[in-house]
Coordinates of C-alpha atoms in Angstrom, one line a residue:
X277 CA 94.2 108.0 53.2
X278 CA 97.6 108.4 51.6
X279 CA 100.3 109.4 54.2
X280 CA 102.6 112.2 53.7
X281 CA 106.4 111.4 53.7
X282 CA 108.2 112.0 57.0
X283 CA 110.3 114.6 55.3
X284 CA 107.3 117.0 55.3
X285 CA 107.2 116.9 59.1
X286 CA 110.9 117.5 59.2
X287 CA 110.4 120.6 57.2
X288 CA 107.5 121.6 59.4
X289 CA 110.0 121.5 62.4
X290 CA 112.1 123.9 60.5
X291 CA 109.3 126.4 59.9
X292 CA 108.3 126.0 63.6
X293 CA 111.8 127.2 64.5
X294 CA 111.6 130.1 62.0
X295 CA 108.4 131.5 63.3
X296 CA 109.4 130.9 66.9
X297 CA 112.6 132.9 66.3
X298 CA 110.7 135.7 64.6
X299 CA 108.1 136.3 67.3
X300 CA 109.8 135.0 70.5
X301 CA 111.4 138.4 71.1
X302 CA 107.9 139.8 71.7
X303 CA 107.5 137.5 74.7
X304 CA 110.9 138.4 76.3
X305 CA 111.1 142.1 75.3
X306 CA 111.4 143.4 78.9
X307 CA 114.1 141.0 79.8
X308 CA 116.2 141.9 76.8
X309 CA 115.7 145.6 77.3
X310 CA 116.6 145.4 81.0
X311 CA 119.8 143.4 80.4
X312 CA 121.0 145.7 77.5
X313 CA 119.7 148.8 79.3
X314 CA 117.8 150.1 76.3
X315 CA 114.1 151.1 75.8
X316 CA 111.4 148.7 74.9
X317 CA 110.8 150.6 71.6
X318 CA 114.4 150.3 70.8
X319 CA 114.5 146.6 71.6
X320 CA 111.5 146.1 69.3
X321 CA 113.8 146.7 66.4
X322 CA 114.9 143.1 66.9
X323 CA 111.5 142.1 65.5
X324 CA 111.4 144.7 62.8
X325 CA 114.8 143.8 61.4
X326 CA 113.8 140.2 61.2
X327 CA 110.7 141.0 59.1
X328 CA 112.8 143.2 56.8
X329 CA 115.4 140.4 56.5
X330 CA 112.6 137.9 55.5
X331 CA 111.2 140.4 52.9
X332 CA 114.6 141.0 51.3
X333 CA 116.3 137.7 52.0
X334 CA 113.8 135.2 50.7
X335 CA 114.1 136.1 47.0
X336 CA 117.7 137.2 47.3
X337 CA 119.0 134.1 48.9
X338 CA 116.9 132.0 46.6
X339 CA 118.7 133.5 43.6
X340 CA 122.1 133.1 45.2
X341 CA 121.5 129.4 45.9
X342 CA 119.7 128.4 42.6
X343 CA 122.8 126.4 41.4
X344 CA 123.0 124.5 44.7
X345 CA 121.3 121.2 45.5
X346 CA 118.2 121.8 47.6
X347 CA 119.4 119.6 50.5
X348 CA 122.6 121.6 50.7
X349 CA 120.7 124.9 50.6
X350 CA 118.4 123.8 53.5
X351 CA 121.3 122.5 55.6
X352 CA 123.4 125.7 55.1
X353 CA 120.4 127.8 55.9
X354 CA 120.0 126.0 59.2
X355 CA 123.7 126.3 59.9
X356 CA 123.6 130.1 59.4
X357 CA 120.4 130.1 61.5
X358 CA 122.3 128.4 64.3
X359 CA 125.2 130.8 64.1
X360 CA 122.8 133.8 64.2
X361 CA 121.3 132.6 67.4
X362 CA 124.6 131.8 69.0
X363 CA 125.7 135.4 68.2
X364 CA 122.6 136.8 69.8
X365 CA 123.0 134.5 72.8
X366 CA 126.6 135.7 73.4
X367 CA 126.5 139.3 72.1
X368 CA 126.3 142.4 74.3
X369 CA 126.3 145.2 71.7
X370 CA 122.9 146.0 70.3
X371 CA 124.2 146.6 66.8
X372 CA 125.7 143.1 66.8
X373 CA 122.4 141.7 67.8
X374 CA 120.6 143.5 65.1
X375 CA 123.1 142.3 62.5
X376 CA 122.7 138.7 63.8
X377 CA 118.9 138.9 63.6
X378 CA 119.1 140.2 60.0
X379 CA 121.4 137.3 59.1
X380 CA 119.1 134.8 60.8
X381 CA 116.2 136.2 58.8
X382 CA 118.1 135.8 55.6
X383 CA 118.6 132.1 56.4
X384 CA 115.0 131.7 57.5
X385 CA 113.7 133.2 54.2
X386 CA 115.9 130.9 52.2
X387 CA 114.8 127.8 54.2
X388 CA 111.1 128.7 54.0
X389 CA 111.2 129.2 50.2
X390 CA 113.1 126.0 49.4
X391 CA 111.2 123.9 51.9
X392 CA 107.9 124.8 50.2
X393 CA 109.2 123.4 46.9
X394 CA 110.8 120.3 48.5
X395 CA 107.6 119.5 50.4
X396 CA 105.5 119.8 47.3
X397 CA 107.9 117.6 45.3
X398 CA 108.0 115.0 48.1
X399 CA 104.2 114.8 48.5
X400 CA 103.4 114.7 44.8
X401 CA 100.9 116.7 42.8
X402 CA 97.9 115.3 44.5
X403 CA 99.0 116.2 48.0
X404 CA 100.8 119.4 47.5
X405 CA 98.4 121.7 49.3
X406 CA 98.1 119.2 52.2
X407 CA 101.9 119.1 52.5
X408 CA 102.0 122.9 52.5
X409 CA 99.3 122.9 55.2
X410 CA 101.5 120.7 57.4
X411 CA 104.6 122.9 56.8
X412 CA 102.5 126.0 57.5
X413 CA 101.0 124.3 60.6
X414 CA 104.6 124.0 61.9
X415 CA 104.8 127.8 61.7
X416 CA 101.4 128.1 63.5
X417 CA 102.8 125.9 66.3
X418 CA 105.6 128.4 66.7
X419 CA 103.1 131.0 68.0
X420 CA 101.1 128.4 70.0
X421 CA 104.0 126.5 71.6
X422 CA 107.4 128.1 70.6
X423 CA 106.8 131.6 71.8
X424 CA 105.3 130.7 75.2
X425 CA 108.0 128.0 75.8
X426 CA 110.6 130.6 74.9
X427 CA 109.2 133.0 77.5
X428 CA 109.3 130.3 80.1
X429 CA 112.9 129.4 79.3
X430 CA 113.7 133.1 79.6
X431 CA 112.3 133.1 83.1
X432 CA 114.3 129.9 84.1
X433 CA 117.6 130.5 82.2
X434 CA 117.6 134.1 81.2
X435 CA 116.6 135.5 77.8
X436 CA 119.9 134.3 76.3
X437 CA 118.9 130.7 77.3
X438 CA 116.0 131.0 74.9
X439 CA 118.3 131.7 72.0
X440 CA 120.6 128.8 73.0
X441 CA 117.6 126.5 73.0
X442 CA 116.5 127.5 69.6
X443 CA 120.0 127.1 68.3
X444 CA 120.2 123.6 69.7
X445 CA 116.8 122.6 68.2
X446 CA 118.0 124.0 64.8
X447 CA 121.1 121.7 65.0
X448 CA 118.7 118.7 65.4
X449 CA 116.6 120.0 62.4
X450 CA 119.8 120.3 60.3
X451 CA 120.7 116.7 61.0
X452 CA 117.2 115.5 60.1
X453 CA 117.2 117.5 56.9
X454 CA 120.6 116.0 55.9
X455 CA 119.2 112.6 56.6
X456 CA 115.8 112.7 55.0
X457 CA 116.0 115.2 52.1
X458 CA 117.0 113.2 49.1
X459 CA 120.2 114.2 47.3
X460 CA 119.5 115.9 44.0
X461 CA 121.8 117.4 41.5
X462 CA 121.2 120.6 39.6
X463 CA 120.7 119.5 36.0
X464 CA 122.1 121.9 33.4
X465 CA 122.9 125.5 33.9
X466 CA 120.3 127.4 35.9
X467 CA 119.7 130.8 34.2
X468 CA 118.9 133.7 36.5
X469 CA 117.3 135.5 33.6
X470 CA 115.2 132.4 33.0
X471 CA 114.0 132.5 36.6
X472 CA 112.8 136.1 36.2
X473 CA 111.2 135.1 32.9
X474 CA 109.2 132.5 34.9
X475 CA 107.9 135.3 37.1
X476 CA 105.9 136.8 34.2
X477 CA 102.9 134.7 35.2
X478 CA 99.9 136.8 35.9
X479 CA 98.5 134.1 38.1
X480 CA 101.6 134.2 40.3
X481 CA 101.2 137.9 40.9
X482 CA 97.5 137.5 41.8
X483 CA 98.5 134.9 44.3
X484 CA 101.2 137.2 45.7
X485 CA 98.7 140.0 46.1
X486 CA 96.4 137.6 48.0
X487 CA 99.3 136.6 50.3
X488 CA 100.0 140.2 51.2
X489 CA 96.4 141.2 51.9
X490 CA 95.3 138.1 53.8
X491 CA 98.4 138.2 56.1
X492 CA 98.4 141.9 56.4
X493 CA 94.8 142.2 57.5
X494 CA 94.8 139.3 60.0
X495 CA 98.1 140.1 61.6
X496 CA 97.3 143.8 61.8
X497 CA 94.3 143.0 64.0
X498 CA 96.2 140.3 66.0
X499 CA 99.1 142.6 66.8
X500 CA 96.8 145.0 68.7
X501 CA 94.3 142.6 70.1
X502 CA 95.7 142.8 73.7
X503 CA 94.6 146.4 74.3
X504 CA 91.3 145.8 72.7
X505 CA 90.6 142.8 75.0
X506 CA 91.7 144.6 78.2
X507 CA 90.6 148.2 77.5
X508 CA 87.3 147.6 75.7
X509 CA 86.2 144.0 76.1
X510 CA 87.0 143.9 79.8
X511 CA 89.1 140.8 79.6
X512 CA 91.6 140.6 82.4
X513 CA 95.3 140.8 81.6
X514 CA 95.8 137.3 83.0
X515 CA 93.3 135.9 80.5
X516 CA 94.8 137.5 77.4
X517 CA 97.3 134.7 76.9
X518 CA 94.5 132.2 77.0
X519 CA 92.7 134.1 74.2
X520 CA 95.8 134.2 72.2
X521 CA 96.4 130.5 72.7
X522 CA 92.9 129.9 71.5
X523 CA 93.7 131.9 68.4
X524 CA 96.9 129.9 67.9
X525 CA 95.2 126.5 68.3
X526 CA 92.5 127.6 65.9
X527 CA 95.2 128.7 63.4
X528 CA 97.0 125.3 63.7
X529 CA 93.8 123.4 63.1
X530 CA 92.7 125.7 60.3
X531 CA 96.0 125.5 58.5
X532 CA 95.9 121.7 58.5
X533 CA 92.3 121.5 57.4
X534 CA 92.9 124.2 54.8
X535 CA 95.7 122.2 53.3
X536 CA 93.6 119.0 53.2
X537 CA 90.7 120.8 51.4
X538 CA 93.0 122.8 49.2
X539 CA 94.1 119.8 47.2
X540 CA 90.5 119.2 46.0
X541 CA 89.1 122.7 46.1
X542 CA 91.9 125.2 46.2
X543 CA 90.0 128.2 44.9
X544 CA 87.0 127.6 47.1
X545 CA 89.4 127.7 50.1
X546 CA 91.1 130.9 49.0
X547 CA 87.8 132.7 48.4
X548 CA 85.8 131.5 51.4
X549 CA 88.6 132.0 53.9
X550 CA 89.1 135.8 53.4
X551 CA 85.3 136.3 53.1
X552 CA 84.6 134.7 56.5
X553 CA 87.7 136.4 58.0
X554 CA 86.3 139.8 56.9
X555 CA 83.0 139.2 58.7
X556 CA 84.8 138.0 61.8
X557 CA 87.1 141.0 62.0
X558 CA 84.1 143.4 61.5
X559 CA 82.4 141.6 64.4
X560 CA 85.5 141.9 66.6
X561 CA 85.7 145.6 65.8
X562 CA 82.0 146.4 66.4
X563 CA 81.0 144.2 69.4
X564 CA 84.3 144.3 71.3
X565 CA 82.5 145.4 74.4
X566 CA 81.2 141.9 74.9
X567 CA 84.1 139.8 76.3
X568 CA 82.8 136.3 75.6
X569 CA 81.7 137.2 72.1
X570 CA 85.0 138.9 71.3
X571 CA 86.9 135.8 72.7
X572 CA 84.8 133.4 70.6
X573 CA 85.3 135.5 67.5
X574 CA 89.1 135.6 68.0
X575 CA 89.2 131.8 68.3
X576 CA 87.1 131.4 65.1
X577 CA 89.3 134.0 63.4
X578 CA 92.3 131.8 64.2
X579 CA 90.5 128.9 62.4
X580 CA 89.9 130.9 59.2
X581 CA 92.3 133.8 59.2
X582 CA 95.6 132.3 57.9
X583 CA 94.3 128.8 57.0
X584 CA 94.6 129.4 53.2
X585 CA 98.3 130.3 53.4
X586 CA 99.5 126.8 52.5
X587 CA 97.1 126.7 49.6
X588 CA 98.3 130.1 48.3
X589 CA 102.0 128.9 48.5
X590 CA 101.1 125.8 46.5
X591 CA 99.3 127.8 43.9
X592 CA 102.3 130.2 43.7
X593 CA 104.7 127.2 43.2
X594 CA 102.5 125.9 40.4
X595 CA 102.0 129.3 38.7
X596 CA 105.7 130.0 38.7
X597 CA 106.5 126.9 36.7
X598 CA 110.2 126.5 36.2
X599 CA 110.8 129.4 38.7
X600 CA 109.0 127.5 41.5
X601 CA 111.6 128.1 44.2
X602 CA 111.7 131.9 43.4
X603 CA 107.9 132.0 43.3
X604 CA 107.8 130.4 46.7
X605 CA 110.4 132.9 47.9
X606 CA 108.2 135.8 46.8
X607 CA 105.2 134.4 48.8
X608 CA 107.4 134.6 52.0
X609 CA 108.2 138.2 51.1
X610 CA 104.6 139.0 50.3
X611 CA 103.4 137.6 53.7
X612 CA 106.0 139.7 55.5
X613 CA 105.4 142.8 53.4
X614 CA 101.7 142.6 54.1
X615 CA 102.3 142.2 57.8
X616 CA 104.7 145.2 57.9
X617 CA 102.4 147.5 56.0
X618 CA 99.2 146.2 57.6
X619 CA 100.4 146.7 61.2
X620 CA 101.8 150.1 60.4
X621 CA 98.4 151.2 59.0
X622 CA 96.5 149.7 61.9
X623 CA 98.8 151.4 64.4
X624 CA 98.2 154.7 62.8
X625 CA 94.5 154.4 63.3
X626 CA 94.6 153.9 67.0
X627 CA 94.4 157.7 67.7
X628 CA 91.3 158.2 65.4
X629 CA 89.5 154.9 65.9
X630 CA 90.7 153.7 69.2
X631 CA 91.6 150.1 70.1
X632 CA 88.9 148.7 67.8
X633 CA 90.6 150.5 64.8
X634 CA 93.1 147.7 63.9
X635 CA 90.3 145.1 63.7
X636 CA 88.2 147.3 61.4
X637 CA 91.2 148.2 59.2
X638 CA 92.2 144.5 59.1
X639 CA 88.7 143.7 57.8
X640 CA 89.1 146.1 54.9
X641 CA 92.6 144.7 54.1
X642 CA 91.5 141.1 54.2
X643 CA 88.4 141.9 52.1
X644 CA 90.7 142.9 49.3
X645 CA 92.0 139.3 49.1
X646 CA 88.7 138.3 47.6
X647 CA 89.4 140.3 44.4
X648 CA 92.5 138.3 43.2
X649 CA 91.3 135.0 44.5
X650 CA 88.0 135.4 42.6
X651 CA 89.9 136.2 39.4
X652 CA 92.0 133.1 39.9
X653 CA 89.0 130.9 40.5
X654 CA 87.2 132.2 37.4
X655 CA 90.3 131.6 35.2
X656 CA 90.7 128.1 36.7
X657 CA 87.0 127.3 36.0
X658 CA 87.3 128.6 32.4
X659 CA 90.4 126.5 31.8
X660 CA 88.7 123.3 33.2
X661 CA 85.7 123.8 30.9
X662 CA 88.1 124.3 28.0
X663 CA 90.0 121.1 28.9
X664 CA 86.7 119.2 29.1
X665 CA 85.8 120.5 25.6
X666 CA 89.2 119.3 24.3
X667 CA 90.7 122.8 24.1
X668 CA 94.2 123.6 25.4
X669 CA 94.3 125.6 28.6
X670 CA 95.4 129.1 28.1
X671 CA 96.5 131.5 30.8
X672 CA 95.3 134.8 29.3
X673 CA 96.2 136.7 32.4
X674 CA 99.9 135.8 32.0
X675 CA 102.0 138.5 30.7
X676 CA 104.1 137.5 27.7
X677 CA 107.3 139.1 26.6

């Protein structure tokens, strides 16, 4: 089996740090709130502002850095990422911390968008989805390893020590990126208008819709799984982290396998994954009174829930054509937008549907993913039949100016 270049794993380290930074606050929320003497709800804005920064920052920073070599963009993003964490680690004013988190998210969005294109280019056309799976698996490890380790460091060194540790790791990542990402010059003049013209692909927007719904539904259920496990399934509070770890391990394995399968059968992966996830979420919402069954369903949901994300990113990069980096940036925005909207809707159902509500709502949202992915699969099948018959492939769902 052909090996992926080491560069792909370097980029996976970067995404590991990005996801760790985004979600580590959830594990050390009480420590931050107590030190700053603010409420937990108020402290939670440190998570919200990061998500907003990712939604806005990924396409914005991509446009601002289009004329820069990709290696320079990645290194600068990591430098800003380090600065943001140092500011949080040393700051005492909550407004300063919010600004630093937003700045960090802008850098994270830029890194994630550019790293997707660099990983695909480094792996080559035959291994693009596999490379995206590895980069995405780095993000999955952020929830499995990064967040728990961050919580442990907060206990040993204080919550500021967690941010110092992430900053130090980002310095190492910056050195590795500078060493292994090949130098490339921007050839010609990059047209911003031309980049937006490249976004007229109908396939791209179908992929972005799938990104939003698959992420929105799964994360909506995941965000409120703790009260479902303790209040309805009867799982002890001490066992909840074990269930979440099982979900994270499943997510890591699923992302890697999804990437491997996605190079040969991308549309099969993007259709089957949300279909299975819908059934699993319905099961979690309806049989949540059975602790062992609920736990098993959560682990299997981790295996399927987000495992197509790397394939979707690769499809977006291909569909965007000359606007590949911007297309990748919009996938980051779509994932985060879906997460923000999905969790808001799920939270609003708690009063009417109880703790099982988010899982049921998540099932509905994830089921919507099947619509755009089936359309994409049908168009790809038609194009392949046309190519076999000697006809030029046509993307009839692309909008033309």
